[in-house]
mmCIF file of C-alpha atoms in Angstrom:
data_model
loop_
_atom_site.group_PDB
_atom_site.id
_atom_site.type_symbol
_atom_site.label_atom_id
_atom_site.label_comp_id
_atom_site.label_asym_id
_atom_site.label_seq_id
_atom_site.Cartn_x
_atom_site.Cartn_y
_atom_site.Cartn_z
ATOM 1 C CA MET A 1 119.866 50.180 79.630
ATOM 2 C CA LEU A 2 118.741 54.123 81.463
ATOM 3 C CA LYS A 3 115.516 54.273 78.817
ATOM 4 C CA ARG A 4 114.800 50.729 79.839
ATOM 5 C CA PHE A 5 114.956 51.663 83.315
ATOM 6 C CA ALA A 6 113.175 54.476 83.401
ATOM 7 C CA PHE A 7 110.283 52.865 81.102
ATOM 8 C CA HIS A 8 109.761 50.306 84.488
ATOM 9 C CA LEU A 9 109.981 53.429 86.232
ATOM 10 C CA LEU A 10 106.405 54.816 84.885
ATOM 11 C CA ILE A 11 104.497 51.767 84.762
ATOM 12 C CA PRO A 12 103.795 51.623 88.119
ATOM 13 C CA ARG A 13 103.396 55.654 88.370
ATOM 14 C CA GLN A 14 100.624 54.939 85.548
ATOM 15 C CA ILE A 15 99.336 52.115 86.965
ATOM 16 C CA TRP A 16 99.338 54.728 90.507
ATOM 17 C CA MET A 17 97.903 57.035 88.725
ATOM 18 C CA VAL A 18 95.123 55.228 86.411
ATOM 19 C CA THR A 19 94.244 53.229 89.961
ATOM 20 C CA ILE A 20 93.507 56.851 91.997
ATOM 21 C CA GLN A 21 91.422 57.439 89.249
ATOM 22 C CA GLN A 22 89.700 55.373 89.111
ATOM 23 C CA ILE A 23 89.249 54.881 93.366
ATOM 24 C CA HIS A 24 87.908 58.870 92.949
ATOM 25 C CA ARG A 25 85.260 57.147 91.449
ATOM 26 C CA MET A 26 84.950 54.453 94.531
ATOM 27 C CA GLY A 27 83.168 56.972 96.328
ATOM 28 C CA SER A 28 80.000 56.482 94.399
ATOM 29 C CA PHE A 29 77.805 53.870 93.683
ATOM 30 C CA THR A 30 79.091 54.356 89.505
ATOM 31 C CA SER A 31 77.557 51.168 88.020
ATOM 32 C CA LYS A 32 74.178 52.915 88.907
ATOM 33 C CA PRO A 33 72.297 55.986 87.596
ATOM 34 C CA GLN A 34 72.249 58.609 90.362
ATOM 35 C CA VAL A 35 68.292 58.793 92.697
ATOM 36 C CA ASP A 36 66.127 62.390 92.349
ATOM 37 C CA SER A 37 67.355 63.514 95.339
ATOM 38 C CA GLU A 38 63.984 64.066 97.808
ATOM 39 C CA GLU A 39 64.452 67.073 99.381
ATOM 40 C CA GLY A 40 62.318 69.238 101.063
ATOM 41 C CA GLN A 41 62.487 65.813 103.806
ATOM 42 C CA ASP A 42 62.981 69.016 106.714
ATOM 43 C CA ASP A 43 60.501 71.714 105.845
ATOM 44 C CA SER A 44 58.465 70.653 108.696
ATOM 45 C CA VAL A 45 61.444 70.769 111.350
ATOM 46 C CA SER A 46 61.130 74.791 112.482
ATOM 47 C CA VAL A 47 62.122 76.034 115.944
ATOM 48 C CA PRO A 48 59.007 77.259 117.766
ATOM 49 C CA GLU A 49 58.013 80.734 118.918
ATOM 50 C CA GLY A 50 59.130 81.142 122.747
ATOM 51 C CA VAL A 51 61.612 78.658 122.269
ATOM 52 C CA VAL A 52 64.883 80.671 123.071
ATOM 53 C CA GLY A 53 68.376 79.259 124.737
ATOM 54 C CA HIS A 54 70.059 76.204 125.065
ATOM 55 C CA GLU A 55 67.991 75.009 127.700
ATOM 56 C CA ALA A 56 64.644 75.746 126.063
ATOM 57 C CA LEU A 57 65.610 74.430 122.375
ATOM 58 C CA LEU A 58 67.606 71.065 124.202
ATOM 59 C CA ALA A 59 63.989 70.642 126.115
ATOM 60 C CA TRP A 60 61.816 70.969 122.428
ATOM 61 C CA VAL A 61 64.279 68.927 121.233
ATOM 62 C CA ARG A 62 63.868 65.661 123.337
ATOM 63 C CA THR A 63 59.860 66.361 123.204
ATOM 64 C CA HIS A 64 60.465 64.117 119.959
ATOM 65 C CA LEU A 65 62.306 60.805 121.605
ATOM 66 C CA THR A 66 60.365 61.110 124.772
ATOM 67 C CA HIS A 67 60.031 56.863 122.867
ATOM 68 C CA LEU A 68 63.180 56.366 122.905
ATOM 69 C CA PRO A 69 65.275 55.083 125.690
ATOM 70 C CA SER A 70 67.888 58.036 127.182
ATOM 71 C CA LEU A 71 70.760 58.968 125.263
ATOM 72 C CA LEU A 72 74.104 57.156 125.798
ATOM 73 C CA PRO A 73 75.806 58.657 129.294
ATOM 74 C CA ARG A 74 79.772 59.845 128.696
ATOM 75 C CA VAL A 75 81.706 60.333 130.548
ATOM 76 C CA TYR A 76 84.357 62.929 131.457
ATOM 77 C CA ARG A 77 88.353 62.987 131.717
ATOM 78 C CA LYS A 78 89.959 65.786 133.210
ATOM 79 C CA ARG A 79 94.279 66.123 131.794
ATOM 80 C CA PRO A 80 96.060 63.296 133.630
ATOM 81 C CA PRO A 81 97.707 65.192 136.475
ATOM 82 C CA VAL A 82 101.635 64.412 135.093
ATOM 83 C CA ASN A 83 100.369 66.616 132.404
ATOM 84 C CA ALA A 84 98.927 69.348 134.865
ATOM 85 C CA PRO A 85 99.187 72.607 134.578
ATOM 86 C CA ARG A 86 102.250 74.472 136.518
ATOM 87 C CA HIS A 87 100.372 77.460 137.307
ATOM 88 C CA ALA A 88 97.683 76.540 140.763
ATOM 89 C CA THR A 89 95.124 78.323 139.556
ATOM 90 C CA ALA A 90 92.061 77.147 137.778
ATOM 91 C CA THR A 91 91.231 77.848 134.420
ATOM 92 C CA PRO A 92 88.001 80.152 135.123
ATOM 93 C CA PRO A 93 85.248 79.005 132.643
ATOM 94 C CA GLU A 94 84.425 81.646 129.840
ATOM 95 C CA ALA A 95 88.028 81.224 128.882
ATOM 96 C CA THR A 96 87.681 77.524 128.106
ATOM 97 C CA PHE A 97 86.210 76.741 124.518
ATOM 98 C CA ARG A 98 84.638 72.729 123.461
ATOM 99 C CA VAL A 99 85.145 71.936 120.122
ATOM 100 C CA MET A 100 83.371 68.830 119.257
ATOM 101 C CA GLN A 101 84.195 66.191 116.351
ATOM 102 C CA TRP A 102 82.169 63.828 114.794
ATOM 103 C CA ASN A 103 80.756 61.817 112.365
ATOM 104 C CA ILE A 104 76.942 61.889 111.955
ATOM 105 C CA LEU A 105 76.133 59.207 109.568
ATOM 106 C CA ALA A 106 74.600 59.776 106.802
ATOM 107 C CA GLN A 107 70.454 59.072 106.272
ATOM 108 C CA ALA A 108 71.356 58.047 102.821
ATOM 109 C CA LEU A 109 73.955 55.511 104.179
ATOM 110 C CA GLY A 110 72.703 54.370 106.702
ATOM 111 C CA THR A 111 69.337 53.039 105.605
ATOM 112 C CA HIS A 112 70.299 51.912 102.199
ATOM 113 C CA ALA A 113 74.081 51.155 102.194
ATOM 114 C CA ASP A 114 75.965 50.576 106.025
ATOM 115 C CA ASN A 115 73.826 47.061 106.653
ATOM 116 C CA PHE A 116 73.466 47.741 110.280
ATOM 117 C CA VAL A 117 72.377 44.144 110.882
ATOM 118 C CA LYS A 118 71.471 44.764 114.462
ATOM 119 C CA CYS A 119 70.727 48.086 114.647
ATOM 120 C CA PRO A 120 66.720 48.311 115.170
ATOM 121 C CA SER A 121 64.755 50.298 112.172
ATOM 122 C CA GLN A 122 63.573 52.615 114.262
ATOM 123 C CA ALA A 123 66.635 53.827 115.497
ATOM 124 C CA LEU A 124 67.402 55.433 111.519
ATOM 125 C CA GLU A 125 64.462 56.276 110.997
ATOM 126 C CA TRP A 126 65.484 59.911 110.421
ATOM 127 C CA GLY A 127 61.869 61.619 111.620
ATOM 128 C CA THR A 128 63.831 60.944 115.052
ATOM 129 C CA ARG A 129 67.286 60.384 114.270
ATOM 130 C CA ARG A 130 67.353 64.100 113.432
ATOM 131 C CA TYR A 131 66.677 65.305 116.896
ATOM 132 C CA ARG A 132 68.872 62.895 118.670
ATOM 133 C CA ILE A 133 71.986 64.507 116.453
ATOM 134 C CA LEU A 134 70.259 67.551 118.174
ATOM 135 C CA GLU A 135 70.518 66.533 121.511
ATOM 136 C CA GLU A 136 74.317 65.285 120.476
ATOM 137 C CA ILE A 137 75.254 68.488 119.938
ATOM 138 C CA LEU A 138 73.180 70.602 122.774
ATOM 139 C CA THR A 139 74.001 68.763 125.335
ATOM 140 C CA HIS A 140 77.484 69.154 125.569
ATOM 141 C CA LEU A 141 77.076 72.694 124.405
ATOM 142 C CA PRO A 142 80.525 72.857 121.893
ATOM 143 C CA GLN A 143 81.625 76.134 120.918
ATOM 144 C CA VAL A 144 82.758 75.011 118.049
ATOM 145 C CA ILE A 145 81.040 71.814 116.227
ATOM 146 C CA CYS A 146 83.404 69.357 113.132
ATOM 147 C CA LEU A 147 80.881 66.744 111.347
ATOM 148 C CA GLN A 148 81.241 64.795 108.675
ATOM 149 C CA GLU A 149 78.660 62.824 106.173
ATOM 150 C CA VAL A 150 76.470 66.144 106.917
ATOM 151 C CA ASP A 151 73.635 65.053 104.421
ATOM 152 C CA HIS A 152 70.779 67.300 106.261
ATOM 153 C CA TYR A 153 73.115 70.708 106.728
ATOM 154 C CA ALA A 154 69.643 72.977 106.317
ATOM 155 C CA VAL A 155 67.752 71.539 109.335
ATOM 156 C CA LEU A 156 70.670 71.655 111.348
ATOM 157 C CA GLU A 157 71.229 75.004 109.841
ATOM 158 C CA ARG A 158 67.705 75.686 110.617
ATOM 159 C CA VAL A 159 67.805 74.564 114.222
ATOM 160 C CA LEU A 160 71.273 75.917 115.544
ATOM 161 C CA SER A 161 70.864 79.257 114.507
ATOM 162 C CA SER A 162 68.354 79.874 116.684
ATOM 163 C CA VAL A 163 71.347 79.098 119.381
ATOM 164 C CA GLY A 164 73.308 81.164 117.809
ATOM 165 C CA TYR A 165 75.436 79.230 115.721
ATOM 166 C CA ARG A 166 76.871 79.833 112.019
ATOM 167 C CA GLY A 167 77.581 77.162 110.011
ATOM 168 C CA VAL A 168 79.529 76.099 106.482
ATOM 169 C CA PHE A 169 78.949 73.520 104.333
ATOM 170 C CA MET A 170 80.939 71.963 100.879
ATOM 171 C CA ALA A 171 79.517 68.688 99.539
ATOM 172 C CA LYS A 172 82.065 65.602 98.337
ATOM 173 C CA PRO A 173 81.885 66.552 94.510
ATOM 174 C CA ASP A 174 80.660 62.957 93.849
ATOM 175 C CA SER A 175 78.496 61.747 97.118
ATOM 176 C CA PRO A 176 77.568 58.225 97.602
ATOM 177 C CA CYS A 177 74.397 59.681 98.649
ATOM 178 C CA LEU A 178 72.918 60.532 95.337
ATOM 179 C CA TYR A 179 73.369 56.883 93.915
ATOM 180 C CA LEU A 180 70.401 55.821 97.017
ATOM 181 C CA PRO A 181 66.615 55.600 97.394
ATOM 182 C CA ASN A 182 65.186 58.622 99.012
ATOM 183 C CA ASN A 183 68.231 60.750 99.725
ATOM 184 C CA ASN A 184 67.786 63.914 100.451
ATOM 185 C CA GLY A 185 71.116 65.414 97.951
ATOM 186 C CA PRO A 186 74.960 65.368 98.896
ATOM 187 C CA ASP A 187 76.754 64.719 102.263
ATOM 188 C CA GLY A 188 79.878 66.676 103.222
ATOM 189 C CA CYS A 189 81.599 68.171 105.793
ATOM 190 C CA ALA A 190 80.263 71.374 108.056
ATOM 191 C CA ILE A 191 81.779 73.211 110.491
ATOM 192 C CA PHE A 192 78.882 74.989 113.311
ATOM 193 C CA TRP A 193 80.598 78.069 115.159
ATOM 194 C CA ASP A 194 78.879 79.598 118.240
ATOM 195 C CA ASP A 195 79.138 83.308 116.926
ATOM 196 C CA SER A 196 78.691 85.093 120.514
ATOM 197 C CA ARG A 197 81.916 83.011 120.701
ATOM 198 C CA PHE A 198 84.091 83.695 117.332
ATOM 199 C CA ARG A 199 83.725 85.382 114.418
ATOM 200 C CA LEU A 200 85.115 84.562 111.082
ATOM 201 C CA VAL A 201 88.165 85.517 109.855
ATOM 202 C CA THR A 202 88.228 83.331 107.198
ATOM 203 C CA LYS A 203 86.733 80.533 105.070
ATOM 204 C CA GLU A 204 88.318 78.168 102.687
ATOM 205 C CA THR A 205 87.613 74.764 101.393
ATOM 206 C CA ARG A 206 89.662 72.243 99.020
ATOM 207 C CA VAL A 207 88.850 68.926 97.075
ATOM 208 C CA VAL A 208 92.117 66.842 98.585
ATOM 209 C CA GLU A 209 93.943 65.712 96.296
ATOM 210 C CA VAL A 210 96.179 63.219 95.377
ATOM 211 C CA TRP A 211 99.630 63.201 93.611
ATOM 212 C CA HIS A 212 97.386 66.590 92.075
ATOM 213 C CA VAL A 213 94.677 64.257 91.232
ATOM 214 C CA GLN A 214 90.881 65.320 93.119
ATOM 215 C CA SER A 215 89.481 62.798 95.449
ATOM 216 C CA ASN A 216 86.297 62.629 96.337
ATOM 217 C CA GLN A 217 86.810 63.993 99.851
ATOM 218 C CA VAL A 218 86.598 67.606 101.152
ATOM 219 C CA ALA A 219 88.069 70.091 103.434
ATOM 220 C CA ILE A 220 87.276 72.996 105.298
ATOM 221 C CA LEU A 221 89.357 75.759 106.954
ATOM 222 C CA LEU A 222 87.754 78.516 109.095
ATOM 223 C CA VAL A 223 89.674 81.091 110.458
ATOM 224 C CA LEU A 224 87.517 82.039 113.949
ATOM 225 C CA GLU A 225 88.870 84.807 115.658
ATOM 226 C CA GLU A 226 87.344 85.113 119.831
ATOM 227 C CA ARG A 227 85.201 88.274 119.880
ATOM 228 C CA THR A 228 85.984 89.379 123.696
ATOM 229 C CA THR A 229 90.512 88.567 123.796
ATOM 230 C CA GLN A 230 90.438 88.710 120.031
ATOM 231 C CA LYS A 231 92.635 85.174 120.144
ATOM 232 C CA GLN A 232 92.741 83.746 116.111
ATOM 233 C CA VAL A 233 92.450 79.763 115.802
ATOM 234 C CA VAL A 234 92.543 77.765 112.675
ATOM 235 C CA VAL A 235 90.189 74.738 112.231
ATOM 236 C CA LEU A 236 89.811 72.363 110.059
ATOM 237 C CA THR A 237 87.768 69.447 109.670
ATOM 238 C CA THR A 238 87.669 66.559 106.948
ATOM 239 C CA HIS A 239 87.419 63.057 106.204
ATOM 240 C CA LEU A 240 89.527 61.322 104.429
ATOM 241 C CA LYS A 241 89.118 57.897 102.230
ATOM 242 C CA ALA A 242 87.143 54.577 103.546
ATOM 243 C CA ARG A 243 88.185 50.589 103.457
ATOM 244 C CA GLN A 244 90.497 48.846 104.204
ATOM 245 C CA GLY A 245 94.088 47.678 102.210
ATOM 246 C CA ALA A 246 97.524 49.283 101.714
ATOM 247 C CA LEU A 247 96.908 51.258 98.453
ATOM 248 C CA LEU A 248 93.447 52.976 100.755
ATOM 249 C CA SER A 249 95.801 53.407 103.246
ATOM 250 C CA SER A 250 98.961 54.676 100.892
ATOM 251 C CA LEU A 251 96.139 57.201 99.536
ATOM 252 C CA ARG A 252 94.568 58.356 102.855
ATOM 253 C CA ASN A 253 98.151 58.889 103.747
ATOM 254 C CA GLU A 254 99.016 61.170 100.545
ATOM 255 C CA GLN A 255 95.242 62.747 101.025
ATOM 256 C CA GLY A 256 96.508 63.627 105.125
ATOM 257 C CA LYS A 257 99.912 65.312 103.497
ATOM 258 C CA ASP A 258 97.289 67.237 100.997
ATOM 259 C CA LEU A 259 95.895 68.304 103.965
ATOM 260 C CA LEU A 260 98.990 69.479 105.768
ATOM 261 C CA SER A 261 99.982 71.830 102.848
ATOM 262 C CA PHE A 262 96.782 73.171 102.602
ATOM 263 C CA LEU A 263 96.795 74.101 106.158
ATOM 264 C CA SER A 264 100.527 75.275 105.724
ATOM 265 C CA GLU A 265 98.969 77.823 103.443
ATOM 266 C CA HIS A 266 96.883 78.859 106.133
ATOM 267 C CA SER A 267 97.500 78.822 109.544
ATOM 268 C CA GLN A 268 100.319 80.396 109.375
ATOM 269 C CA THR A 269 101.764 80.895 113.756
ATOM 270 C CA ARG A 270 98.205 80.753 114.863
ATOM 271 C CA PRO A 271 96.548 78.027 117.460
ATOM 272 C CA THR A 272 95.688 75.239 115.036
ATOM 273 C CA ILE A 273 92.601 72.014 115.574
ATOM 274 C CA VAL A 274 92.380 69.763 113.204
ATOM 275 C CA CYS A 275 89.186 67.115 113.027
ATOM 276 C CA GLY A 276 88.315 64.656 111.227
ATOM 277 C CA ASP A 277 87.088 61.150 110.545
ATOM 278 C CA PHE A 278 90.437 59.395 108.840
ATOM 279 C CA ASN A 279 89.291 56.360 108.821
ATOM 280 C CA ALA A 280 92.580 55.163 109.821
ATOM 281 C CA GLU A 281 94.230 53.735 112.741
ATOM 282 C CA PRO A 282 96.594 54.969 114.773
ATOM 283 C CA SER A 283 99.122 52.428 113.006
ATOM 284 C CA GLU A 284 98.404 53.807 109.641
ATOM 285 C CA PRO A 285 100.929 55.771 108.070
ATOM 286 C CA VAL A 286 98.329 59.321 107.817
ATOM 287 C CA TYR A 287 98.667 59.261 112.018
ATOM 288 C CA SER A 288 101.930 59.678 111.969
ATOM 289 C CA THR A 289 102.247 61.937 109.219
ATOM 290 C CA MET A 290 99.953 63.706 110.511
ATOM 291 C CA THR A 291 101.014 63.638 114.158
ATOM 292 C CA ASP A 292 104.741 63.818 112.941
ATOM 293 C CA LYS A 293 107.221 66.381 115.187
ATOM 294 C CA SER A 294 107.635 68.701 111.741
ATOM 295 C CA THR A 295 103.492 69.295 111.563
ATOM 296 C CA GLY A 296 103.580 71.156 115.185
ATOM 297 C CA LEU A 297 100.384 68.442 115.447
ATOM 298 C CA GLU A 298 99.567 66.246 119.120
ATOM 299 C CA SER A 299 95.876 64.256 119.465
ATOM 300 C CA ALA A 300 94.272 65.896 121.760
ATOM 301 C CA TYR A 301 92.984 62.367 122.996
ATOM 302 C CA ALA A 302 95.646 60.490 123.144
ATOM 303 C CA LEU A 303 97.326 63.048 125.814
ATOM 304 C CA LEU A 304 93.679 62.177 128.450
ATOM 305 C CA HIS A 305 94.584 58.981 127.582
ATOM 306 C CA ASP A 306 98.241 58.907 129.191
ATOM 307 C CA GLY A 307 99.638 58.944 125.197
ATOM 308 C CA LYS A 308 97.347 55.889 123.315
ATOM 309 C CA GLU A 309 94.792 57.123 121.019
ATOM 310 C CA PRO A 310 91.410 55.039 123.339
ATOM 311 C CA THR A 311 90.126 51.887 121.634
ATOM 312 C CA TYR A 312 87.438 53.057 119.566
ATOM 313 C CA SER A 313 86.248 55.907 118.669
ATOM 314 C CA SER A 314 83.343 54.243 116.622
ATOM 315 C CA TRP A 315 82.075 50.656 116.590
ATOM 316 C CA LYS A 316 79.246 48.987 114.832
ATOM 317 C CA VAL A 317 78.222 45.088 113.887
ATOM 318 C CA ARG A 318 77.932 45.802 109.447
ATOM 319 C CA GLY A 319 76.658 42.494 108.594
ATOM 320 C CA GLU A 320 79.179 39.488 110.237
ATOM 321 C CA ASP A 321 81.868 41.352 111.805
ATOM 322 C CA ASP A 322 81.876 43.108 115.265
ATOM 323 C CA CYS A 323 83.857 46.716 113.325
ATOM 324 C CA CYS A 324 85.495 48.120 116.499
ATOM 325 C CA ASN A 325 87.897 50.786 115.324
ATOM 326 C CA ASN A 326 89.596 54.326 116.109
ATOM 327 C CA ILE A 327 89.950 56.414 113.188
ATOM 328 C CA ASP A 328 88.549 59.760 113.963
ATOM 329 C CA TYR A 329 90.747 62.520 115.785
ATOM 330 C CA ILE A 330 90.715 65.564 117.542
ATOM 331 C CA PHE A 331 94.536 66.954 116.194
ATOM 332 C CA TYR A 332 95.809 70.229 118.076
ATOM 333 C CA THR A 333 99.069 72.576 118.015
ATOM 334 C CA PRO A 334 100.353 71.999 122.231
ATOM 335 C CA VAL A 335 102.955 75.069 121.823
ATOM 336 C CA SER A 336 98.957 77.144 121.581
ATOM 337 C CA LEU A 337 97.077 75.280 122.917
ATOM 338 C CA TYR A 338 95.883 73.573 126.584
ATOM 339 C CA VAL A 339 93.675 70.758 126.353
ATOM 340 C CA GLU A 340 91.892 70.914 129.740
ATOM 341 C CA GLY A 341 89.990 68.036 128.884
ATOM 342 C CA GLY A 342 87.684 66.052 127.127
ATOM 343 C CA VAL A 343 84.652 63.863 126.574
ATOM 344 C CA ASP A 344 85.342 59.457 126.963
ATOM 345 C CA VAL A 345 82.757 57.318 123.789
ATOM 346 C CA PRO A 346 80.027 54.999 125.707
ATOM 347 C CA THR A 347 81.454 51.869 127.385
ATOM 348 C CA GLU A 348 81.085 48.417 126.020
ATOM 349 C CA GLU A 349 78.396 48.172 128.092
ATOM 350 C CA ASP A 350 76.196 50.667 127.366
ATOM 351 C CA LEU A 351 76.292 50.738 124.384
ATOM 352 C CA GLY A 352 74.964 46.737 124.425
ATOM 353 C CA PRO A 353 75.697 43.871 121.748
ATOM 354 C CA GLY A 354 74.576 45.771 118.733
ATOM 355 C CA ARG A 355 76.890 48.276 119.173
ATOM 356 C CA ALA A 356 75.737 51.644 117.183
ATOM 357 C CA PRO A 357 73.585 52.691 116.295
ATOM 358 C CA CYS A 358 71.161 52.068 118.201
ATOM 359 C CA LEU A 359 68.013 53.765 120.110
ATOM 360 C CA SER A 360 70.408 55.249 122.654
ATOM 361 C CA TYR A 361 72.711 56.472 120.073
ATOM 362 C CA PRO A 362 72.217 57.913 116.436
ATOM 363 C CA SER A 363 75.551 57.266 114.474
ATOM 364 C CA ASP A 364 77.863 54.681 114.130
ATOM 365 C CA HIS A 365 80.585 57.128 114.884
ATOM 366 C CA PHE A 366 80.742 58.613 118.462
ATOM 367 C CA SER A 367 81.642 62.700 119.077
ATOM 368 C CA LEU A 368 84.846 63.648 120.479
ATOM 369 C CA ILE A 369 84.733 66.320 122.447
ATOM 370 C CA CYS A 370 87.476 68.258 124.363
ATOM 371 C CA ASP A 371 87.471 71.608 126.182
ATOM 372 C CA PHE A 372 90.891 73.630 125.031
ATOM 373 C CA THR A 373 91.832 77.114 126.006
ATOM 374 C CA PHE A 374 94.706 79.824 124.921
ATOM 375 C CA SER A 375 98.181 78.760 125.690
ATOM 376 C CA THR A 376 100.144 81.790 127.877
ATOM 377 C CA VAL A 377 102.939 81.387 125.873
ATOM 378 C CA ASN A 378 103.694 81.436 122.338
ATOM 379 C CA ASN A 379 100.014 83.002 121.262
ATOM 380 C CA THR A 380 100.563 86.779 120.867
ATOM 381 C CA ASP A 381 101.303 87.055 117.146
ATOM 382 C CA THR A 382 98.173 84.521 116.373
ATOM 383 C CA LYS A 383 95.702 87.291 114.702
ATOM 384 C CA SER A 384 96.802 88.525 110.854
ATOM 385 C CA ASP A 385 95.012 91.532 109.303
ATOM 386 C CA THR A 386 92.897 90.213 107.126
ATOM 387 C CA ASN A 387 89.921 92.302 107.204
ATOM 388 C CA LEU A 388 86.925 89.918 109.076
ATOM 389 C CA ILE A 389 83.839 88.971 107.187
ATOM 390 C CA ASP A 390 80.654 90.958 108.389
ATOM 391 C CA LYS A 391 78.487 88.680 110.148
ATOM 392 C CA GLU A 392 74.913 89.895 107.498
ATOM 393 C CA SER A 393 77.891 88.806 104.879
ATOM 394 C CA ASN A 394 76.957 85.735 102.257
ATOM 395 C CA LEU A 395 80.155 83.077 103.414
#
């Protein structure tokens, strides 16, 4: 009887494991052969001599966008008064550091897979869109940039390095971009940081697992140290499995658990920021998993919106579906980091009926932007004995 009972328990587990391995391959178009990458699509892009500093670089970027309408306007939201700091003095600007979270939309996916029926074809031309992406970043000047669906990392690294950013990239094991025409190689996640503000202490990467089976999703974890104060912060970025349904929701939750395990190995007691496209609404289990009290993490945007997440972080028209979802997050440790404010997503009125991407915005996801300071409480033991990685060393 016990053997029969154990057998019945084993069958669902076997089914789940087989399903996971199948879903690992769902990241790619496995019914098609891979397409040769057309690498070098950005070789002609280089910052001219004489373009020095953020303002000059932004002005140069905008010279490539004069035929398009302005970038969608954004509104800055200060921390609600009910959550205001107890101290009366204002935080000095130099103490604040800005973090951007953004799924920038892989070019191969946007042009050959996502079916943005209301998006003008001109808005998806890479020769223009790459400058729109750079414009969004340079307009807001974050010190830390977490990106997903990056399939043109080299040009971003080349341009951003001219104003002092350094970066790290990790490709998906089986990127769907590789199965699409005119692809530039695999997409993946990237983190850039302002090297004048932070130095790199540690870099860790991971292929996210589900029940010890590798998936097609990745994560990058960096330990950054502020040059002036030697305070350290852990930054992790990821992009969880897409698509809807109970099975996919369960898999994302398992991916979230794996991320937390990965994070616990490296965060120690340091202040921590987790950014990503989780492909999950706040009602999904992975959101509760990430924000459980045991994790010490909370949502920065929920804090700024009186305890509730914004209505959307992505809004697109795909085929006949008007897809309005909140699936992108910035989680942080409130015991050691303080949210000063953040930038709201574009309004429905500014987006218009075509939603995004559009001529005024290059992605179907909107960047999330938050200003942080190190808390004055519980942040004295954040520095470890890990040797700093030299600026000239290979990452």
